[in-house]
Coordinates of C-alpha atoms and ligand atoms in Angstrom, one line a residue:
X1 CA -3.5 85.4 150.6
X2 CA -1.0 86.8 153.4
X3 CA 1.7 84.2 155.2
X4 CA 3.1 84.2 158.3
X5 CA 6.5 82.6 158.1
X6 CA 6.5 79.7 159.9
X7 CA 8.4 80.2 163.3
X8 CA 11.3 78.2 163.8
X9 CA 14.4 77.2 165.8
X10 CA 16.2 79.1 162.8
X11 CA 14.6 82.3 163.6
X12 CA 16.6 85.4 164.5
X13 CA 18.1 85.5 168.1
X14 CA 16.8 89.1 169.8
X15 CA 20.4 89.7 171.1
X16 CA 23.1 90.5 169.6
X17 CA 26.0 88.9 169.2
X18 CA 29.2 91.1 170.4
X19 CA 32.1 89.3 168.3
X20 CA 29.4 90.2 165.2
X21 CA 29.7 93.7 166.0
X22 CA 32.5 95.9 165.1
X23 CA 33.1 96.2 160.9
X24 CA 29.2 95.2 160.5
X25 CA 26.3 95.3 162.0
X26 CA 24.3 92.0 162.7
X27 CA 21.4 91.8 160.5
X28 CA 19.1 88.8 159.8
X29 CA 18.2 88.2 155.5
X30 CA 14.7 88.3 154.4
X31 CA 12.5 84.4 153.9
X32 CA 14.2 83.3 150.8
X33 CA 14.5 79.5 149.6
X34 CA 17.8 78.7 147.9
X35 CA 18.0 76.5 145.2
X36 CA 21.0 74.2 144.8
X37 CA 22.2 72.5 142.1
X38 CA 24.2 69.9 142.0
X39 CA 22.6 68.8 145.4
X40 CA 23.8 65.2 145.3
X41 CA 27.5 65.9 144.8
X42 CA 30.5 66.3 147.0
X43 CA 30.6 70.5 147.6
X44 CA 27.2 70.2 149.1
X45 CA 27.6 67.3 151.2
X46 CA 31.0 68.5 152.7
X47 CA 30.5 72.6 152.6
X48 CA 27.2 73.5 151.8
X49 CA 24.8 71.7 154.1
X50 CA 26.9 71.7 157.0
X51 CA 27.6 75.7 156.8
X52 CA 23.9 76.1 156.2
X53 CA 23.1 74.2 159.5
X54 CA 25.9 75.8 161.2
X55 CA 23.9 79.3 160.7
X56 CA 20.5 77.6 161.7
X57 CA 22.4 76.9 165.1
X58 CA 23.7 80.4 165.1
X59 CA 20.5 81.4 164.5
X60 CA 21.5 83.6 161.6
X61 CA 18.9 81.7 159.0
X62 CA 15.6 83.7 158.1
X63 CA 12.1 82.1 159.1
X64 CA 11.0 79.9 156.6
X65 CA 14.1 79.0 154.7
X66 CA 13.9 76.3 152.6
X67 CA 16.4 74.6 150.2
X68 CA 15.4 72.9 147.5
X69 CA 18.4 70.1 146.3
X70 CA 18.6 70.0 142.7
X71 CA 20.1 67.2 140.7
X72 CA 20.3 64.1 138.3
X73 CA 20.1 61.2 140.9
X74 CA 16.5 60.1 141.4
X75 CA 15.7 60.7 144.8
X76 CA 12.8 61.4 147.4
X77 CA 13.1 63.8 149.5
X78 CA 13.0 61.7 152.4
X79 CA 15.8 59.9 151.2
X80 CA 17.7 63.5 149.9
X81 CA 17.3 64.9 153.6
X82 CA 18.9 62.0 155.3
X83 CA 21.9 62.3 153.1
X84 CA 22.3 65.9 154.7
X85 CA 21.4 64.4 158.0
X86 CA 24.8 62.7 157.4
X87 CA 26.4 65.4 155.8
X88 CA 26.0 67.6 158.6
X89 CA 26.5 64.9 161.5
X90 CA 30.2 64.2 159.8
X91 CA 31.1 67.8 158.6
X92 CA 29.1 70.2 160.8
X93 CA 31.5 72.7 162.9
X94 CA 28.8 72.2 166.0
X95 CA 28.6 69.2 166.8
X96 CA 26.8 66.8 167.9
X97 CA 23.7 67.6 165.7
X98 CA 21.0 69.3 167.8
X99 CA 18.0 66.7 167.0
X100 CA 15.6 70.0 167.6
X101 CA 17.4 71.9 165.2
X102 CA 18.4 69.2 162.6
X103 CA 14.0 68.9 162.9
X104 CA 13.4 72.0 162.1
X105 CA 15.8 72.5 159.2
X106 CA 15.0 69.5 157.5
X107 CA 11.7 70.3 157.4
X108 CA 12.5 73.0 155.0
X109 CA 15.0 70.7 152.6
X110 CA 13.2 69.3 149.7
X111 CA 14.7 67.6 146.3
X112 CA 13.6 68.2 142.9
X113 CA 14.9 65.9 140.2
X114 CA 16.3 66.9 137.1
X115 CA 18.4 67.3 134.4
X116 CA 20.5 70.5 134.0
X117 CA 19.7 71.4 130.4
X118 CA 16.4 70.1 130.1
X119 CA 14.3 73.2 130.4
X120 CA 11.4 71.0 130.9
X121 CA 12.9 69.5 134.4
X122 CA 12.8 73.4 135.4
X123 CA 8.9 72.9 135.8
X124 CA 9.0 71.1 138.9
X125 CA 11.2 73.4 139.9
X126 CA 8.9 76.8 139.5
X127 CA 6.2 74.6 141.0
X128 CA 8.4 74.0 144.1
X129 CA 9.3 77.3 144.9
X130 CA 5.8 78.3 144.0
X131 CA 4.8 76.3 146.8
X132 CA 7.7 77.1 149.4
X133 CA 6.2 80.7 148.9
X134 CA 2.9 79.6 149.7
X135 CA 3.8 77.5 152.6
X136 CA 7.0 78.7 153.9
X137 CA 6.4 82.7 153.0
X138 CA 9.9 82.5 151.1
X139 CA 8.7 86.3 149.4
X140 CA 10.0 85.1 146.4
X141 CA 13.6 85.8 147.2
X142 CA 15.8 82.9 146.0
X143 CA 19.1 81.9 145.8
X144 CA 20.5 80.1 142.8
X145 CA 23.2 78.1 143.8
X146 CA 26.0 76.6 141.1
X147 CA 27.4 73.5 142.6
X148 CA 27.7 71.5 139.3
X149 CA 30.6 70.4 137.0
X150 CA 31.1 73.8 135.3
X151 CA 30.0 73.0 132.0
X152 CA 26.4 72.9 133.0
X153 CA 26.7 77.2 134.2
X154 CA 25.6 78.2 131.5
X155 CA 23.0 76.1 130.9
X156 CA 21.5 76.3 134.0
X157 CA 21.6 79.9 133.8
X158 CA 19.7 80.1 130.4
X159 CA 17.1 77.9 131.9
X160 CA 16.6 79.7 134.9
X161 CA 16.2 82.8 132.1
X162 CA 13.7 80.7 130.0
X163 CA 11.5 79.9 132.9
X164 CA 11.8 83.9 134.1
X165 CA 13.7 82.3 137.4
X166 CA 16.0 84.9 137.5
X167 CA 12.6 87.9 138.2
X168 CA 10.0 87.6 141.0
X169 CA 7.5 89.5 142.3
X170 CA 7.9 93.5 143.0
X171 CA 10.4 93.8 146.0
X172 CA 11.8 90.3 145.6
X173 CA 15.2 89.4 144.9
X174 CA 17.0 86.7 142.5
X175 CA 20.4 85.8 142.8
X176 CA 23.1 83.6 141.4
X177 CA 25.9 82.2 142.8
X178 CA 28.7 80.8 140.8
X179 CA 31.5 78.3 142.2
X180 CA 34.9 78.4 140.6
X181 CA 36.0 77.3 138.0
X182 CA 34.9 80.1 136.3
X183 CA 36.1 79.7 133.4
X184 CA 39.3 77.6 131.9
X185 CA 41.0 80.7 130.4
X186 CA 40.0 84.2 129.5
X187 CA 38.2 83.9 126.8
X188 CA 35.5 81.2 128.2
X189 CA 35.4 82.9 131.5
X190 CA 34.4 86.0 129.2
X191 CA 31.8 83.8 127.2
X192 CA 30.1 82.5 130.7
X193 CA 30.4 86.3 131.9
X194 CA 28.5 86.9 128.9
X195 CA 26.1 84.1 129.2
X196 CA 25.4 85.1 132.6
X197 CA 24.6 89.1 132.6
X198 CA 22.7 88.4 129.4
X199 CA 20.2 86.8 132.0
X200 CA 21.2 88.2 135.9
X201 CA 22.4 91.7 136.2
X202 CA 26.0 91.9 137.7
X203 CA 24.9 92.9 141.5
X204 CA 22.9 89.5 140.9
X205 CA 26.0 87.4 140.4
X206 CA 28.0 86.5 143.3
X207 CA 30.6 84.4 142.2
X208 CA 32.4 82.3 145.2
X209 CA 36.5 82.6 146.3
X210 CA 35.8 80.4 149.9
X211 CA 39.4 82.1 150.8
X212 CA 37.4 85.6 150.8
X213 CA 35.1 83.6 153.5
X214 CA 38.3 82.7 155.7
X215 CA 38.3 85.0 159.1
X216 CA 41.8 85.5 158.9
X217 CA 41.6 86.8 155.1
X218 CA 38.6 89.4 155.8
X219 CA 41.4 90.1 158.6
X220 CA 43.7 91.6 156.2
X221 CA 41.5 94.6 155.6
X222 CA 40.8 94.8 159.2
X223 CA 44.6 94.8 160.2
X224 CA 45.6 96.7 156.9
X225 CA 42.9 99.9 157.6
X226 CA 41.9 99.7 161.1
X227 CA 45.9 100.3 162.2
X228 CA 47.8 103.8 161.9
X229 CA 50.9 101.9 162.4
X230 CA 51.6 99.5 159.7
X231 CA 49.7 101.0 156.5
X232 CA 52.9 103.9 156.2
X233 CA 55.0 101.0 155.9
X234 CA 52.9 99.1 153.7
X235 CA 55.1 100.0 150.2
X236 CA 58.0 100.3 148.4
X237 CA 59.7 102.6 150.6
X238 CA 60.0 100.3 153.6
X239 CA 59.4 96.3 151.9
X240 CA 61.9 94.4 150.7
X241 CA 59.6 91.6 149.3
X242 CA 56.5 90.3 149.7
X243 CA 56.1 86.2 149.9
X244 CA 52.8 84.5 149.8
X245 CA 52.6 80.8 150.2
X246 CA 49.4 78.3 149.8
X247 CA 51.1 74.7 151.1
X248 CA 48.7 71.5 151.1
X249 CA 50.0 68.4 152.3
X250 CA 46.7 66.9 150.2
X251 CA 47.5 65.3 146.7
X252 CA 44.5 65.8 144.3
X253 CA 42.0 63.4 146.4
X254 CA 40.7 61.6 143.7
X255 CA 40.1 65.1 141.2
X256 CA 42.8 64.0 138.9
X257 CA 40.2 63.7 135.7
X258 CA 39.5 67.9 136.9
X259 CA 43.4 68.5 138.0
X260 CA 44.6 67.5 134.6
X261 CA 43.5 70.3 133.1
X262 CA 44.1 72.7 135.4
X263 CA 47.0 72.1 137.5
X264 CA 48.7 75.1 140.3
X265 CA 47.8 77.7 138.6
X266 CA 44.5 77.4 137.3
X267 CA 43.1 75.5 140.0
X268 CA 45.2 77.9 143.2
X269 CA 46.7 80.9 141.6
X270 CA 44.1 82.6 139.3
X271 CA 41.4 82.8 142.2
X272 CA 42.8 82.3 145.8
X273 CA 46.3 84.0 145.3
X274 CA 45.0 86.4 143.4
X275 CA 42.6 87.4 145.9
X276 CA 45.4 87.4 148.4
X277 CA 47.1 88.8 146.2
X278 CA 44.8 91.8 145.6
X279 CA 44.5 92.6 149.7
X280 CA 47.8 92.4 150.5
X281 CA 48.7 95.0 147.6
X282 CA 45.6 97.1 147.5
X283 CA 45.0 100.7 148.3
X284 CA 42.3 101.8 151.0
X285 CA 38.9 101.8 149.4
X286 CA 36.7 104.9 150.5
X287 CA 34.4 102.4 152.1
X288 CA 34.1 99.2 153.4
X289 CA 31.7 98.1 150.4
X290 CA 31.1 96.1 147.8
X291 CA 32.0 98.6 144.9
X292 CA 34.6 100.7 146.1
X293 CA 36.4 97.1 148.2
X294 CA 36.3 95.6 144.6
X295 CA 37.6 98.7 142.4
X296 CA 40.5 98.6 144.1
X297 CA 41.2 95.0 144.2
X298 CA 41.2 95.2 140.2
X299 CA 43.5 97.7 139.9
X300 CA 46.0 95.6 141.5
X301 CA 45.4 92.6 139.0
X302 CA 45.9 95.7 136.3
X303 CA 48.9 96.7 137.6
X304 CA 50.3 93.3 137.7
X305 CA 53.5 93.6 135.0
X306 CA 53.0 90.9 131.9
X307 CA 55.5 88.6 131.5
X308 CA 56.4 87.9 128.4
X309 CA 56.3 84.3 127.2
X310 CA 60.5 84.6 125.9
X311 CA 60.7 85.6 129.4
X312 CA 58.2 83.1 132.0
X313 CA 61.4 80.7 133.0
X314 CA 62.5 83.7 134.7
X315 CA 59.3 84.3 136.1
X316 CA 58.0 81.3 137.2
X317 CA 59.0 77.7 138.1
X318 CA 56.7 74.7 137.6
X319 CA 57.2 71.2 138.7
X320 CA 54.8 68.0 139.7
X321 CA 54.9 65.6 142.8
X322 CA 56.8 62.1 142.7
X323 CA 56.1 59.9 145.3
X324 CA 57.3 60.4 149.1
X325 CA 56.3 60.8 152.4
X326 CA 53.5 62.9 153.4
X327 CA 53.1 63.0 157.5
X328 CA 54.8 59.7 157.9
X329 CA 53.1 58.0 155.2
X330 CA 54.3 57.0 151.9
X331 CA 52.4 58.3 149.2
X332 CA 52.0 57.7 145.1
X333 CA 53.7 59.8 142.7
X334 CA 51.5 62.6 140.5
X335 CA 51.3 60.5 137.7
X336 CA 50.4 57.3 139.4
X337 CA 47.0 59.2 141.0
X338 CA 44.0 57.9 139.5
X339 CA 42.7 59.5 136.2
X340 CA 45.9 61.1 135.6
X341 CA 48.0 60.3 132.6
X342 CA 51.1 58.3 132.8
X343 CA 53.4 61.2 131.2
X344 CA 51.2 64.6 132.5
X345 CA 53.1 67.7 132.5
X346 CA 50.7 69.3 135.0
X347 CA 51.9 71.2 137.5
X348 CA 51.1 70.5 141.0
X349 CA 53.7 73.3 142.0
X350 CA 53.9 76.8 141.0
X351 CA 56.2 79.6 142.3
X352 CA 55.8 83.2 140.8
X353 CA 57.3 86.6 140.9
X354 CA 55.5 89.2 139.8
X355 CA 55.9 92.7 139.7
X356 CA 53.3 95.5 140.4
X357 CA 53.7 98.8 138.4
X358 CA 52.1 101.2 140.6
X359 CA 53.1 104.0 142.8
X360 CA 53.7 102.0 145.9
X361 CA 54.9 98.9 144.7
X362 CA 57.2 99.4 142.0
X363 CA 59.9 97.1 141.8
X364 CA 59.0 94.9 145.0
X365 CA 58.7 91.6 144.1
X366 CA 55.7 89.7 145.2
X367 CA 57.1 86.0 145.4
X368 CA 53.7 83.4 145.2
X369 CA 54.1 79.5 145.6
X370 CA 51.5 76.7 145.9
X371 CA 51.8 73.1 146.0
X372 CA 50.2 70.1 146.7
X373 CA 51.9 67.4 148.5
X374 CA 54.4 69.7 150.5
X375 CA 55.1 68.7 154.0
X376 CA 52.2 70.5 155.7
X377 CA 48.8 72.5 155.5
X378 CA 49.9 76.2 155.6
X379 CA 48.8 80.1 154.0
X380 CA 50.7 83.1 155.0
X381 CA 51.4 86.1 153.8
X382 CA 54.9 87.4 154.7
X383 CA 56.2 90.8 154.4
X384 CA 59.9 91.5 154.7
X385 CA 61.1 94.6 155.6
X386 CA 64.2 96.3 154.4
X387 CA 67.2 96.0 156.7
X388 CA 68.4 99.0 158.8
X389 CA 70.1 101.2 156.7
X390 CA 73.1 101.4 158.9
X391 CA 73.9 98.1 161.1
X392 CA 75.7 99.4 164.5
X393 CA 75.9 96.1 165.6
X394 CA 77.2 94.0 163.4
X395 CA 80.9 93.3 165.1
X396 CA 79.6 91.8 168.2
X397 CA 76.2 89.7 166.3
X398 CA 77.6 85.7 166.1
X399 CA 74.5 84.8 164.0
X400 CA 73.4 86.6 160.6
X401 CA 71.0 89.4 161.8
X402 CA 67.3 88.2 160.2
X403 CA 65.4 91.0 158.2
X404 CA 61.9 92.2 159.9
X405 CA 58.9 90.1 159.0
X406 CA 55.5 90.5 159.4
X407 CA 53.6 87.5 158.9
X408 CA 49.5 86.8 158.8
X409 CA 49.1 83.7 159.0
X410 CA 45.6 82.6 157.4
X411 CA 45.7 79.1 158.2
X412 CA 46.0 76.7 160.2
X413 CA 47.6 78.7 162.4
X414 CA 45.4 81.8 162.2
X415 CA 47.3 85.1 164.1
X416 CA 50.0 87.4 163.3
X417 CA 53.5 87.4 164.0
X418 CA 56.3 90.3 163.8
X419 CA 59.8 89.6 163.7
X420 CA 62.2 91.9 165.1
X421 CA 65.6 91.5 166.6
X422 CA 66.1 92.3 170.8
X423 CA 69.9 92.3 172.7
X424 CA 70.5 89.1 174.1
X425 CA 71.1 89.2 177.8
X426 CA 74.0 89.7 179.1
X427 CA 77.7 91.9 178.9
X428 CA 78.2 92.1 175.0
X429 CA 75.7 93.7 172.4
X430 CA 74.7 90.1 171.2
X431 CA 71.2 90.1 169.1
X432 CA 68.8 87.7 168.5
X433 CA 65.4 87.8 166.3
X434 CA 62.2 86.9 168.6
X435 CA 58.9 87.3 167.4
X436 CA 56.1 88.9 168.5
X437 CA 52.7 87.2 168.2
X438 CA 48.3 87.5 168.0
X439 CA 46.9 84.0 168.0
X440 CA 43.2 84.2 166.9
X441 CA 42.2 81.3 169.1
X442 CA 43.8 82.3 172.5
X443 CA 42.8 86.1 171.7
X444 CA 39.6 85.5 171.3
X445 CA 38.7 81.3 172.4
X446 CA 36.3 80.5 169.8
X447 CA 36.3 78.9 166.5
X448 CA 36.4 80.7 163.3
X449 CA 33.4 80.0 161.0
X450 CA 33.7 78.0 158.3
X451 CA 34.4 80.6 155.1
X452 CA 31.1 79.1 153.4
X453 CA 28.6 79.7 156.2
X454 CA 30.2 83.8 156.5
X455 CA 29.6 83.6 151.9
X456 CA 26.3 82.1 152.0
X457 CA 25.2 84.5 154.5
X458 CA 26.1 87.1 152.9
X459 CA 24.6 86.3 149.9
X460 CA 21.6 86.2 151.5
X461 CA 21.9 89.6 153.1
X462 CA 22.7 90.7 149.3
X463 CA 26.5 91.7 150.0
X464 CA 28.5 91.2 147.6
X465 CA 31.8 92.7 149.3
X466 CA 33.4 89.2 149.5
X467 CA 32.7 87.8 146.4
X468 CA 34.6 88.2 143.3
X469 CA 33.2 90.7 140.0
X470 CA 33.4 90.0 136.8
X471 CA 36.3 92.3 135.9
X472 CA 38.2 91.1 139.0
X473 CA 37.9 87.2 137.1
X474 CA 38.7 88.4 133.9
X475 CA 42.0 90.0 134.9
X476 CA 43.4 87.5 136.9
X477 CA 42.8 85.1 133.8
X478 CA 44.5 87.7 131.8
X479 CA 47.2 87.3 134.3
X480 CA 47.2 83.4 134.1
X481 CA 47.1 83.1 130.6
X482 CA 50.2 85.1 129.7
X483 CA 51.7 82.3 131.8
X484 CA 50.7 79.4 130.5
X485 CA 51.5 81.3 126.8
X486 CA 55.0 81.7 128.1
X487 CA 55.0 77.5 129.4
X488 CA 53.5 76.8 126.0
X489 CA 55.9 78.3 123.6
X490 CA 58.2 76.2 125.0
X491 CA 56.6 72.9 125.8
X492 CA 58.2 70.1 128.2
X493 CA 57.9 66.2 128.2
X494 CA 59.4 66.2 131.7
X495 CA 58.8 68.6 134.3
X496 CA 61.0 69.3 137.3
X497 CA 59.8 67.0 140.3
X498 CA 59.7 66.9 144.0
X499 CA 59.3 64.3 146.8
X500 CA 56.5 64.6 148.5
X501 CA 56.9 65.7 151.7
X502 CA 59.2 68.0 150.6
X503 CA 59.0 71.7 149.9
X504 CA 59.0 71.8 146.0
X505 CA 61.7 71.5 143.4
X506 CA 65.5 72.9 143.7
X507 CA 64.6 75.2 141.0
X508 CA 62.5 76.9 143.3
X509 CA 64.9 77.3 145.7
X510 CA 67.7 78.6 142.9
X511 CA 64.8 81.0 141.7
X512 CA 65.0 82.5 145.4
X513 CA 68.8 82.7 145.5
X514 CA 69.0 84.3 142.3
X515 CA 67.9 87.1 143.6
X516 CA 69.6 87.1 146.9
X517 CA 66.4 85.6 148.9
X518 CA 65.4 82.5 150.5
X519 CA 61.5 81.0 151.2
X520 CA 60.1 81.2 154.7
X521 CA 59.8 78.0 156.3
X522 CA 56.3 78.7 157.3
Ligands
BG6_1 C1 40.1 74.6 146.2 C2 41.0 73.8 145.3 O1 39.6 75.7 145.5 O2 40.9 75.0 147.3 C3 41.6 72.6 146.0 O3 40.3 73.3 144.1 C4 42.3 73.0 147.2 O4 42.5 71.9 145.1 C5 41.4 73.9 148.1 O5 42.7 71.8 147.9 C6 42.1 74.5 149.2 O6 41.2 75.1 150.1 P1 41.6 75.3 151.6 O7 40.4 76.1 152.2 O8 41.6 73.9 152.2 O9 42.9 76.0 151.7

C-alpha cells in the first residue's frame, strides 16, 4: 500500500531562505522517524527537543517526522509529549511556543519503554517504527540517536544489529548518531569504533562535536577560504602564536559523578579544542565535503608533536577550582561539589602548548586553555602576528606598541576583530592599537541557530561534513593520552588551585612568560 505523508505545519516552505544560501544550498531531508534514546534524560529535554521544534518552526522538518523517545522510565506517551511540551516552552530559541506548531509536532512524538540491553525491549521498538512507516510514510529512513550514559553505545548498537535496525528497505537509509564521550581513552574509543562499524558502515556514523554546529565555528572555514587576504598569512612565516581559549564561568552543574573521571581535558580538549584546533591549523580541502573537510582536519591531529611524559610539566599546566566568586556570587570549591571526592586531583583547568610539525606551522606554538569557573563565558581563537620587522616609531610611542591580532570570537560574542596600531592625532608620531571589528548580530540582526538544530539537520540530509570520523576521534585521544601518561608518571596529591572567578592558576601565567608571552584577556 502507497502513503501520502501526512501534510503538516512542518512541511517544506516553497521559498527559499536567502541567509541559507551561499556555502549550501537549502534542501529539505526525506520522511524519516528518528529514534532517541535516552529520551527521558537531560540532553534531550535541554537540546534535543527544543532544536527539533526550532526546525519544525523553520520549516526545515520533512512531512511526516516522527520521533520515537526511547528510555527506562515508564511512561505514556501522553505523559512523554508533555515533558517536551515543557522542554521546548523553557529551552526553545522561538519562543513563545506556537500552539499550531507545538500540535502538529507532537502528534508525531511517541515513547517506547525499554531497557538498553534487553534485546527483547527492541520489539516494541521495530513494531513502532513499523507503524510510523505505515501511518506517517517515514520510508524507512531512521535516525538512531545516542543520548544515553555512554556505557550503554555499544549495547544499543548491537541490538539495533540483532533486530536488523541498522538495514531497511531498498533506497532507505539507517543512521547512527553518537554523543561524546566517545570513548574514555584510546583504546575504548577504538573498541566502541569497533563495536560500531561491525554493525553501521562509517558514512552511517555521525558522531556529535555541538562546537562543529556553532555558526561562528562553520565560520572559520568560511573566513579561512572564502578570503584572498588572510589565508597567505595564515602560517609560520607571518604568526607569532596561536592562542585558543574555552572559558566557562559554569562549575560542573551537578556532573561531578561524570567530571571525576574526566576532568579539562577529557571532557573539553580531546573533542572541542581539538576541533578548533583542527580549523584553525588545517590546509584548504579540495571541496567543501565531508571526506576531503575531514582528511585534512586529521592530518593536523597527526602532525600534532608528542610530548613526552619526562617532558608534560613543560607542556602543560593543570590545576582545579577553590571556592570564589563567580559574577558576584560566592561559590563552593571543586572538591566541595556534589559527588566529587574530598581529595580529587581532577583538573577543572588545562592550558597546553603544542607544536605542529608540518610545513606551515613548524615551530608556532598553539597555546590552548580551558576552565571551568573563570570569570566569564568566552571562546576565541586568537592569532598573533609577528611584529614589524623594523619599528620606525619606537622613540616617540609612550605605551608598548601591541603585536597584531586577529581574533574570532565563537562565543558569546560572535564576530571578528583585528588589531592594528593607527597614529594618534595630533603633532608627534604617537601610536595607539584600535581594533577593527564584524559583529555577527549587527551584521546580519538575527540569531544564530542553536549548534544542535544545524547537526540534526544535517544528519538528516545525510551530511556528514560537521561531524567528527572515526580517525579524527582516535587521534585526538592519541593526543590526550600521551598527556595524561606524562600527568601519571608523576602523580600529585595536591594540584595547583585557583579562585573562582579568577583566570586560572599563576602557573599558567609563568607558563606564558616563560616564553616571553602573555594570555589575552578575552
Ligand atoms: C560539553 C561539556 O561538551 O560542553 C561541558 O561536557 C561544557 O562540560 C559544554 O560545559 C560547553 O559547551 P558550550 O556550548 O556551552 O560552550
Amino acid at each position: 500500500m502507497s502513503i501520502t505523508p501526512p501534510t503538516l505545519a512542518t512541511a517544506p516552505a516553497p521559498t527559499t531562505n536567502p541567509l541559507r544560501e551561499g556555502l549550501r544550498i537549502e534542501r529539505t531531508p526525506a520522511p524519516c522517524a528518528m529514534v532517541i534514546f535516552g529520551a527521558s534524560g537531560d540532553l534531550t529535554h535541554r537540546k534535543l527537543m527544543p532544536a527539533l521544534y526550532d526546525l519544525a518552526v523553520e520549516r526545515l522538518l520533512p512531512a511526516g517526522f516522527s520521533i520515537v523517545g526511547f528510555a527506562r522510565q515508564d511512561m505514556s506517551t501522553s505523559v512523554f509529549r508533555a515533558h517536551m511540551r515543557d522542554a521546548v516552552t523553557q529551552y526553545a530559541r522561538r519562543a513563545p511556543l506556537d500552539e499550531a506548531i507545538w500540535d502538529s509536532f507532537a502528534a508525531g512524538l511517541t515513547y517506547v519503554r525499554g531497557d538498553f540491553t534487553d534485546v527483547h525491549a527492541y520489539d516494541a521498538l521495530v513494531a513502532e517504527l513499523e507503524r510510523l512507516d505505515r501511518e506517517r510514510g517515514t520510508l524507512g529512513n531512521r535516525l538512531y540517536y545516542l543520548a544515553t550514559p555512554p556505557e550503554f553505545y555499544g549495547p544499543i548498537a548491537e541490538n539495533l544489529g540483532r533486530c536488523g535496525l541498522q538495514h531497511g528497505p531498498a533506497g532507505s537509509w539507517q543512521r547512527l548518531i553518537v554523543e561524546k564521550p566517545f570513548g574514555h581513552d584510546l583504546n575504548s574509543a577504538r573498541t566502541l569504533n569497533n563495536t560500531i562499524n561491525s554493525i553501521f558502515d562509517e558514512q552511517a556514523v555521525y558522531r556529535i562535536d555541538h562546537y562543529l554546529g556553532k555558526e561562528t565555528v562553520q565560520n572559520i572555514l568560511a573566513f579561512r577560504f572564502a578570503n584572498g587576504i588572510f589565508e597567505p598569512l595564515w602560517s609560520r612565516q607571518y604568526v607569532d602564536h596561536v592562542q585558543i581559549t574555552v572559558a566557562e564561568s559554569l562549575g560542573v552543574e551537578g556532573r561531578g559523578g561524570y567530571y571525576e573521571h574526566a576532568g579539562a581535558i577529557r571532557d573539553m580538549v580531546q573533542n572541542h579544542m581539538m576541533q578548533l584546533l583542527s580549523l584553525i591549523a588545517m590546509e584548504p580541502p579540495i571541496e567543501l565535503a565531508a571526506d576531503p573537510v575531514r582528511d585534512e582536519k586529521v592530518k593536523v591531529l597527526r602532525a600534532v608533536r608528542p610530548i613526552q611524559p619526562a617532558l608534560t610539566h613543560r607542556f602543560t599546566v593543570r590545576a582545579q577550582y577553590d571556592r570564589g566568586f563567580v559574577h558576584g556570587s560566592e561559590v563552593v570549591g571543586y572538591r566541595d561539589e556534589e559527588r566529587v571526592a574530598a581529595d580529587s586531583t581532577t583538573d577543572t583547568y588545562v592550558a597546553l602548548k603544542l607544536f605542529l610539525d608540518n610545513w606551515r606551522w613548524a615551530g608556532v606554538p598553539f597555546y590552548l586553555r580551558t576552565g571551568k569557573r573563570l570569570p566569564k563565558r568566552v571562546t576565541e581563537v586568537a592569532i598573533q602576528f609577528k611584529r614589524a620587522p623594523h619599528l620606525l616609531f619606537h622613540a616617540d610611542t609612550a605605551e608598548p606598541m601591541e603585536p597584531n591580532v586577529l581574533a574570532l570570537g565563537i562565543q558569546p560574542n560572535e564576530g571578528i576583530s583585528l588589531k592594528f596600531a593607527v597614529k594618534v592625532p595630533g603633532p608627534t608620531m604617537q601610536l595607539r592599537s584600535v581594533n577593527m571589528a564584524f559583529n555577527y548580530g549587527s551584521a546580519f540582526n538575527i540569531t544564530s541557530p542553536d549548534a544542535y538544530e544545524r547537526l540534526l539537520l544535517d544528519a538528516m540530509l545525510g551530511d556528514s561534513t560537521l561531524f567528527t570520523r572515526r580517525d579524527e576521534v582516535e587521534q585526538a585521544w592519541r593526543i590526550v593520552d600521551q598527556i595524561v601518561a606524562g600527568w601519571e608518571t608523576a602523580p600529585v596529591t595536591e594540584l595547583p588551585t585557583y579562585a573562582a572567578g579568577t583566570w586560572g592558576p599563576q602557573a599558567a601565567d609563568r607558563f606564558m612568560q616563560d616564553d616571553g608571552r602573555a594570555w589575552r584577556q578575552p
